[in-house]
Amino acid sequence: MPSVLVDLTPVRVSPAFRRLWLGLSVANLGSQLTVVAVGLQVYALTASTLAVGVLGVCALVPLVVFGLYGGALVDHYDRRTVALVASVVSWVAVLGLVTQAALGNEHVGLLYGLVAVQSAAGAVNSPARSAIIPRLLEPRLMPAANALQTIGWNTALTVGPLAGALLVAGVGYAWAYAVDAVLFTFALTALLRLPPVPPEPSAHRRERLGLGSVVDGLRYLGTQRNVRMTFLVDLVAMITAMPRVLFPAVGVLYLGGGETTTGVLVAAIAVGGIVAGLFSGGLARVRWQGRIIAVAITAWGLSIVAFGLVLVTAGRTTPDHVLPVALALAVVTLALAGASDTVSAVFRQTILQTATPDDMRGRLQGVFVVVVAGGPRLGELVLGALATRVGEGWAAVLGGVACVVLLWVLVRAQRTFWRYDALHPTP
């Protein structure tokens, strides 16, 4: 069993990693609570799934700009300092959400603006934190460290959405956002306790930070086929088959239960991720990591197809009570999707962190932020728009099918990814 269960070596050997992992896991709980609360508030103001999808657009533009430029910042300045400044900005945005809710805001534009600020700060914060971790641990421990991070992240995804939905239903939006503001202080404390983490010396680094640094990172990525593929396959999965934008309408129109069902559906994806993470002990021994990523994303797409078929079978009947059988089947399909996504995420991040040199790690982590966060945002817009034409159930079915087809087109076109060898990491 020890070889099957999650490997705890990273938290044992590195107190700095342990503090960072715990702090970020707690803070992520509050962040996921806010994601659900904002979506529910927008839907309450507009009664439109497309309006919820527009949240993705408002987050995407600052995420792309600040993710790419933030990665260049990480490669030029102390990574702890960059992460601290970005975290403070994000915390202020959360306080803005608390204030608008307490004052009874009815203008959806204000929510869009605060989400944009939060996205910009997170786009700088995330590559800084991700570039710090390989400096705290040996390369051989990176798969285990990434598995631990997915457990923390998915635990937040499990508890946060459900807590957010319950708080919104019970005491209102302001309290939901206030809990996030309190929990975010755990991440600030963990970053404050880190030692300085300046970038390693490099003869290839530009003397001045600017657009040229960003271009250097993108040009480097364009020449590294395997790292580039980790981004492309994830974009395919998230843009075509991220079902989260459908959940508010699903809770009202298909399965019943309203806000509570929305929280349960979001949490179901994370529960699957937690289970996969808890039994991730064997992941460190996987050699052909590209193949595992391809299989995992295929399983993700097929799971979303199954979720859509559950909705199509249940029908758009606007039930006045929860449909228990349909809800249980939907939860199972989403849990399988979450488990598949976790396996993919562990190896995509491992390839990026072990095959990329330190002087490019911040910029490629910035691209990673754009892909991982921007892909789902685009997916929310795509599925939100598709749902207005064919309904939420068929939108999920068509998205899952598109995910599988496009994935294997990419894998067949880039065969080196299928042959990627973890014993000899080649970017």
Coordinates of C-alpha atoms in Angstrom, one line a residue:
M1 CA 0.0 0.0 0.0
P2 CA 2.8 2.6 0.7
S3 CA 3.8 2.3 -2.9
V4 CA 0.3 3.0 -4.1
L5 CA -0.7 5.8 -1.7
V6 CA 0.5 9.4 -2.2
D7 CA 4.2 10.0 -1.6
L8 CA 4.7 12.4 1.4
T9 CA 8.4 12.7 1.0
P10 CA 8.3 16.4 -0.3
V11 CA 6.6 17.7 2.8
R12 CA 8.9 15.7 5.0
V13 CA 12.2 16.8 3.5
S14 CA 11.4 20.5 2.8
P15 CA 9.7 22.6 5.6
A16 CA 9.5 25.5 3.1
F17 CA 7.6 23.4 0.6
R18 CA 5.4 22.1 3.4
R19 CA 4.4 25.6 4.5
L20 CA 3.8 26.8 1.0
W21 CA 1.7 23.8 0.1
L22 CA -0.5 24.1 3.3
G23 CA -0.9 27.9 2.9
L24 CA -1.9 27.7 -0.7
S25 CA -4.2 24.8 -0.1
V26 CA -6.1 26.8 2.5
A27 CA -6.2 30.0 0.4
N28 CA -7.4 28.0 -2.7
L29 CA -10.4 26.9 -0.6
G30 CA -11.5 30.5 -0.3
S31 CA -10.7 31.2 -4.0
Q32 CA -13.0 28.4 -5.2
L33 CA -15.7 29.5 -2.8
T34 CA -15.5 32.9 -4.6
V35 CA -15.6 31.4 -8.1
V36 CA -19.0 29.8 -7.4
A37 CA -20.3 32.8 -5.5
V38 CA -19.5 35.2 -8.4
G39 CA -21.0 32.8 -11.0
L40 CA -24.2 32.5 -8.9
Q41 CA -24.4 36.3 -8.4
V42 CA -24.0 37.0 -12.1
Y43 CA -26.7 34.4 -12.9
A44 CA -29.0 35.9 -10.2
L45 CA -28.6 39.3 -11.8
T46 CA -29.0 38.2 -15.4
A47 CA -30.7 34.7 -15.5
S48 CA -28.3 34.0 -18.4
T49 CA -25.8 31.2 -18.8
L50 CA -24.0 33.3 -21.5
A51 CA -23.6 36.1 -18.9
V52 CA -21.8 33.7 -16.6
G53 CA -19.6 32.7 -19.5
V54 CA -18.7 36.3 -20.1
L55 CA -16.9 36.2 -16.8
G56 CA -14.4 34.0 -18.6
V57 CA -13.8 36.8 -21.2
C58 CA -13.3 39.4 -18.4
A59 CA -10.7 37.2 -16.8
L60 CA -9.0 36.1 -20.0
V61 CA -7.5 39.3 -21.3
P62 CA -5.7 40.4 -18.1
L63 CA -4.7 36.7 -17.6
V64 CA -3.0 36.5 -21.0
V65 CA -1.3 39.9 -20.7
F66 CA -0.2 39.6 -17.1
G67 CA 0.5 35.9 -17.3
L68 CA 3.1 36.3 -20.0
Y69 CA 4.6 39.5 -18.6
G70 CA 4.4 38.1 -15.1
G71 CA 6.5 35.1 -16.2
A72 CA 9.2 37.5 -17.4
L73 CA 9.1 39.3 -14.0
V74 CA 9.6 36.0 -12.3
D75 CA 12.8 35.3 -14.4
H76 CA 14.2 38.7 -13.6
Y77 CA 13.3 39.4 -9.9
D78 CA 13.1 37.6 -6.6
R79 CA 10.3 35.2 -7.0
R80 CA 9.1 35.5 -3.4
T81 CA 8.8 39.3 -3.7
V82 CA 6.9 39.0 -7.0
A83 CA 4.5 36.5 -5.5
L84 CA 3.9 38.6 -2.4
V85 CA 3.1 41.8 -4.3
A86 CA 0.7 39.9 -6.6
S87 CA -1.0 38.3 -3.6
V88 CA -1.7 41.6 -2.0
V89 CA -3.4 42.9 -5.1
S90 CA -5.5 39.8 -5.3
W91 CA -6.5 40.2 -1.7
V92 CA -7.6 43.8 -2.3
A93 CA -9.8 42.6 -5.2
V94 CA -11.5 40.1 -2.9
L95 CA -12.2 42.9 -0.4
G96 CA -13.8 44.7 -3.3
L97 CA -16.1 41.8 -3.8
V98 CA -17.1 41.8 -0.1
T99 CA -17.9 45.6 -0.3
Q100 CA -20.0 45.5 -3.4
A101 CA -22.1 42.6 -2.1
A102 CA -22.6 44.2 1.3
L103 CA -23.8 47.4 -0.5
G104 CA -26.3 45.4 -2.6
N105 CA -24.7 46.0 -6.0
E106 CA -26.9 45.2 -8.9
H107 CA -24.5 46.1 -11.8
V108 CA -22.9 43.0 -13.3
G109 CA -20.2 45.2 -14.8
L110 CA -18.6 45.8 -11.4
L111 CA -18.3 42.1 -10.9
Y112 CA -16.7 41.7 -14.3
G113 CA -14.2 44.4 -13.4
L114 CA -13.2 42.9 -10.0
V115 CA -12.8 39.4 -11.6
A116 CA -10.5 41.0 -14.1
V117 CA -8.3 42.5 -11.4
Q118 CA -8.2 39.3 -9.5
S119 CA -7.3 37.4 -12.7
A120 CA -4.4 39.8 -13.5
A121 CA -2.9 39.4 -10.0
G122 CA -3.3 35.6 -10.1
A123 CA -1.6 35.5 -13.5
V124 CA 1.5 37.0 -11.9
N125 CA 1.3 35.1 -8.7
S126 CA 0.9 31.6 -10.1
P127 CA 4.1 31.4 -12.2
A128 CA 6.1 32.9 -9.3
R129 CA 4.9 30.2 -7.0
S130 CA 5.4 27.4 -9.5
A131 CA 8.9 28.6 -10.3
I132 CA 9.8 28.6 -6.6
I133 CA 8.9 24.9 -6.0
P134 CA 11.6 23.3 -8.2
R135 CA 14.1 25.3 -6.2
L136 CA 12.9 23.8 -2.9
L137 CA 13.0 20.1 -4.0
E138 CA 15.1 17.6 -6.0
P139 CA 13.8 16.9 -9.6
R140 CA 13.0 13.3 -8.6
L141 CA 10.4 14.5 -6.1
M142 CA 8.5 16.7 -8.6
P143 CA 5.8 14.2 -9.5
A144 CA 5.1 13.6 -5.8
A145 CA 5.1 17.3 -5.1
N146 CA 2.7 17.9 -8.0
A147 CA 0.4 15.1 -6.8
L148 CA 0.3 16.7 -3.4
Q149 CA -0.6 20.1 -4.9
T150 CA -3.4 18.5 -6.9
I151 CA -4.8 17.0 -3.7
G152 CA -4.7 20.4 -2.0
W153 CA -6.2 22.0 -5.1
N154 CA -9.0 19.4 -5.5
T155 CA -9.8 19.5 -1.8
A156 CA -10.4 23.2 -2.2
L157 CA -12.5 22.5 -5.3
T158 CA -14.5 20.0 -3.3
V159 CA -15.2 22.0 -0.2
G160 CA -15.0 25.5 -1.6
P161 CA -17.9 25.3 -4.2
L162 CA -20.2 23.5 -1.8
A163 CA -19.4 25.9 1.0
G164 CA -19.8 28.8 -1.4
A165 CA -23.2 27.6 -2.5
L166 CA -24.4 27.0 1.0
L167 CA -23.1 30.4 2.2
V168 CA -24.8 32.2 -0.7
A169 CA -28.1 30.3 0.0
G170 CA -27.9 30.8 3.8
V171 CA -26.3 34.2 4.5
G172 CA -25.6 35.9 1.2
Y173 CA -22.8 36.8 -1.1
A174 CA -20.9 39.2 1.2
W175 CA -20.2 36.5 3.8
A176 CA -19.0 34.1 1.1
Y177 CA -16.5 36.7 -0.2
A178 CA -15.5 37.6 3.4
V179 CA -14.5 34.0 4.1
D180 CA -12.3 34.0 1.1
A181 CA -10.6 37.2 2.3
V182 CA -9.8 35.6 5.7
L183 CA -8.5 32.3 4.2
F184 CA -6.3 34.2 1.7
T185 CA -4.1 35.4 4.6
F186 CA -2.8 31.8 5.0
A187 CA -1.1 32.1 1.6
L188 CA 0.4 35.5 2.5
T189 CA 1.8 34.1 5.6
A190 CA 3.4 31.1 3.8
L191 CA 5.0 33.4 1.3
L192 CA 6.4 35.7 4.0
R193 CA 8.1 32.8 5.6
L194 CA 9.9 31.7 2.5
P195 CA 13.6 32.6 2.0
P196 CA 14.5 34.9 -0.9
V197 CA 14.3 32.9 -4.2
P198 CA 16.2 35.0 -6.9
P199 CA 16.5 33.5 -10.4
E200 CA 19.7 31.6 -11.1
P201 CA 22.4 33.4 -13.1
S202 CA 22.1 33.1 -16.8
A203 CA 24.1 34.4 -19.7
H204 CA 20.9 34.4 -21.9
R205 CA 18.9 36.7 -19.7
R206 CA 18.3 40.2 -21.0
E207 CA 19.7 43.1 -18.9
R208 CA 16.4 44.9 -19.0
L209 CA 12.9 43.6 -18.5
G210 CA 10.6 44.3 -21.4
L211 CA 8.6 42.9 -24.3
G212 CA 11.8 41.3 -25.6
S213 CA 11.9 39.0 -22.6
V214 CA 8.4 37.8 -23.2
V215 CA 9.2 37.2 -26.9
D216 CA 12.3 35.2 -25.9
G217 CA 10.2 32.9 -23.8
L218 CA 7.6 32.4 -26.6
R219 CA 10.3 31.8 -29.1
Y220 CA 12.0 29.2 -26.9
L221 CA 8.6 27.5 -26.4
G222 CA 8.1 27.4 -30.1
T223 CA 11.2 25.3 -30.5
Q224 CA 10.4 22.8 -27.7
R225 CA 8.0 20.3 -29.1
N226 CA 7.2 18.2 -26.0
V227 CA 6.6 21.1 -23.6
R228 CA 4.5 22.9 -26.3
M229 CA 2.4 19.8 -26.6
T230 CA 1.6 19.8 -22.9
F231 CA 0.0 23.2 -23.5
L232 CA -1.8 22.3 -26.7
V233 CA -3.5 19.1 -25.4
D234 CA -4.7 20.9 -22.2
L235 CA -6.2 23.7 -24.3
V236 CA -8.1 21.2 -26.4
A237 CA -9.5 19.6 -23.2
M238 CA -10.5 22.8 -21.5
I239 CA -11.8 24.8 -24.5
T240 CA -14.0 22.0 -25.8
A241 CA -15.1 20.2 -22.7
M242 CA -15.0 22.3 -19.5
P243 CA -18.6 21.9 -18.2
R244 CA -18.5 24.3 -15.2
V245 CA -20.4 27.1 -16.9
L246 CA -23.3 24.8 -17.4
F247 CA -23.8 24.0 -13.7
P248 CA -25.9 26.9 -12.6
A249 CA -28.5 26.2 -15.3
V250 CA -28.2 22.4 -14.7
G251 CA -29.2 22.9 -11.0
V252 CA -32.3 24.8 -12.1
L253 CA -33.4 23.2 -15.4
Y254 CA -32.3 19.6 -15.3
L255 CA -31.5 18.1 -11.9
G256 CA -33.2 20.4 -9.4
G257 CA -31.6 21.8 -6.2
G258 CA -30.5 25.1 -7.5
E259 CA -27.4 26.6 -5.9
T260 CA -26.7 23.5 -3.8
T261 CA -26.7 21.2 -6.8
T262 CA -24.3 23.7 -8.5
G263 CA -21.9 23.3 -5.6
V264 CA -22.2 19.5 -5.6
L265 CA -21.4 19.2 -9.4
V266 CA -18.3 21.4 -9.1
A267 CA -17.2 19.4 -6.0
A268 CA -17.7 16.1 -7.9
I269 CA -14.9 16.9 -10.3
A270 CA -12.6 17.7 -7.4
V271 CA -13.5 14.5 -5.5
G272 CA -12.3 12.5 -8.4
G273 CA -9.1 14.4 -8.4
I274 CA -8.6 13.8 -4.7
V275 CA -9.1 10.1 -5.0
A276 CA -6.6 10.0 -7.9
G277 CA -4.1 12.1 -5.9
L278 CA -4.4 9.9 -2.8
F279 CA -3.5 6.8 -4.9
S280 CA -0.8 8.6 -6.8
G281 CA 2.2 6.7 -5.3
G282 CA 2.9 4.9 -8.5
L283 CA 3.0 8.0 -10.7
A284 CA 6.6 8.7 -9.8
R285 CA 7.6 5.4 -11.5
V286 CA 5.8 6.2 -14.8
R287 CA 8.4 6.6 -17.6
W288 CA 6.3 7.3 -20.7
Q289 CA 4.5 10.3 -19.4
G290 CA 3.2 11.7 -22.7
R291 CA 1.2 8.5 -23.3
I292 CA -0.4 8.7 -19.9
I293 CA -1.4 12.4 -20.6
A294 CA -3.0 11.4 -23.9
V295 CA -5.0 8.5 -22.3
A296 CA -6.0 10.7 -19.3
I297 CA -7.4 13.5 -21.5
T298 CA -9.2 10.9 -23.6
A299 CA -10.9 9.7 -20.4
W300 CA -11.7 13.3 -19.5
G301 CA -13.5 13.9 -22.8
L302 CA -15.5 10.6 -22.6
S303 CA -16.6 11.4 -19.1
I304 CA -18.0 14.8 -20.2
V305 CA -19.9 13.0 -23.0
A306 CA -21.4 10.7 -20.3
F307 CA -22.3 13.7 -18.2
G308 CA -24.1 15.3 -21.1
L309 CA -26.0 12.1 -21.9
V310 CA -27.2 12.1 -18.3
L311 CA -28.6 15.6 -18.7
V312 CA -30.2 14.7 -22.1
T313 CA -31.9 11.7 -20.6
A314 CA -33.2 13.6 -17.5
G315 CA -34.6 16.3 -19.8
R316 CA -35.0 20.1 -19.4
T317 CA -38.0 19.8 -17.1
T318 CA -37.2 22.5 -14.5
P319 CA -38.0 20.1 -11.6
D320 CA -39.1 21.5 -8.2
H321 CA -37.0 18.9 -6.3
V322 CA -33.7 17.1 -6.7
L323 CA -33.7 14.2 -9.1
P324 CA -31.5 11.8 -7.0
V325 CA -30.7 9.1 -9.6
A326 CA -29.8 11.6 -12.3
L327 CA -27.7 13.7 -9.8
A328 CA -25.9 10.6 -8.7
L329 CA -25.0 9.6 -12.2
A330 CA -23.9 13.1 -13.0
V331 CA -21.6 13.1 -10.0
V332 CA -20.0 9.8 -11.0
T333 CA -19.3 11.0 -14.5
L334 CA -17.8 14.3 -13.2
A335 CA -15.7 12.4 -10.6
L336 CA -14.2 10.2 -13.3
A337 CA -13.5 13.4 -15.3
G338 CA -11.7 14.9 -12.3
A339 CA -9.6 11.8 -11.7
S340 CA -8.5 11.9 -15.4
D341 CA -7.7 15.6 -15.2
T342 CA -5.5 15.1 -12.1
V343 CA -3.4 12.5 -13.8
S344 CA -2.9 14.7 -16.8
A345 CA -2.1 17.8 -14.7
V346 CA 0.6 16.0 -12.6
F347 CA 2.5 14.9 -15.7
R348 CA 2.0 18.1 -17.7
Q349 CA 3.4 20.1 -14.8
T350 CA 6.2 17.6 -14.2
I351 CA 7.4 17.7 -17.8
L352 CA 7.4 21.5 -17.7
Q353 CA 9.3 21.8 -14.5
T354 CA 11.9 19.1 -15.2
A355 CA 12.6 19.7 -18.9
T356 CA 12.8 23.5 -18.7
P357 CA 16.0 25.4 -17.6
D358 CA 15.6 27.7 -14.7
D359 CA 16.2 30.9 -16.7
M360 CA 13.1 30.1 -18.8
R361 CA 11.0 28.5 -16.1
G362 CA 9.2 31.7 -15.1
R363 CA 8.2 32.6 -18.6
L364 CA 7.0 29.1 -19.5
Q365 CA 5.1 29.0 -16.2
G366 CA 3.5 32.2 -17.3
V367 CA 2.4 30.5 -20.5
F368 CA 1.2 27.6 -18.4
V369 CA -1.0 30.0 -16.4
V370 CA -2.5 31.4 -19.6
V371 CA -3.2 27.9 -20.8
V372 CA -4.5 26.3 -17.6
A373 CA -6.6 29.3 -16.5
G374 CA -7.4 30.8 -19.9
G375 CA -8.4 27.5 -21.5
P376 CA -11.3 26.9 -19.1
R377 CA -12.4 30.6 -19.4
L378 CA -12.6 30.2 -23.2
G379 CA -14.3 26.9 -22.7
E380 CA -17.0 28.6 -20.5
L381 CA -17.7 31.1 -23.3
V382 CA -17.8 28.3 -26.0
L383 CA -20.1 25.9 -24.0
G384 CA -22.1 28.8 -22.7
A385 CA -22.8 30.0 -26.3
L386 CA -23.4 26.4 -27.5
A387 CA -25.8 25.8 -24.7
T388 CA -28.0 28.7 -25.8
R389 CA -28.4 26.9 -29.2
V390 CA -28.6 23.2 -28.3
G391 CA -29.2 23.1 -24.6
E392 CA -26.8 22.3 -21.7
G393 CA -26.9 18.5 -22.2
W394 CA -26.1 18.4 -25.9
A395 CA -23.4 21.1 -25.4
A396 CA -21.6 18.7 -23.0
V397 CA -21.9 15.8 -25.4
L398 CA -20.6 17.7 -28.4
G399 CA -17.8 19.2 -26.4
G400 CA -16.6 15.9 -25.1
V401 CA -16.6 14.3 -28.6
A402 CA -14.7 17.3 -30.0
C403 CA -12.1 17.0 -27.1
V404 CA -11.3 13.3 -28.0
V405 CA -11.1 13.9 -31.7
L406 CA -8.9 17.0 -31.6
L407 CA -6.6 15.4 -29.0
W408 CA -5.7 12.4 -31.2
V409 CA -5.2 14.6 -34.2
L410 CA -2.5 16.4 -32.2
V411 CA -0.9 13.2 -30.8
R412 CA -0.7 11.7 -34.3
A413 CA 0.8 14.9 -35.7
Q414 CA 3.4 15.2 -32.9
R415 CA 4.7 11.6 -32.3
T416 CA 7.7 12.6 -30.1
F417 CA 5.2 13.4 -27.4
W418 CA 3.9 9.9 -27.4
R419 CA 7.6 8.7 -27.0
Y420 CA 8.5 11.2 -24.2
D421 CA 10.9 9.5 -21.8
A422 CA 10.9 10.7 -18.2
L423 CA 14.4 9.2 -17.7
H424 CA 15.7 11.5 -20.5
P425 CA 13.5 14.6 -20.3
T426 CA 13.6 16.4 -23.6
P427 CA 11.7 19.8 -23.9

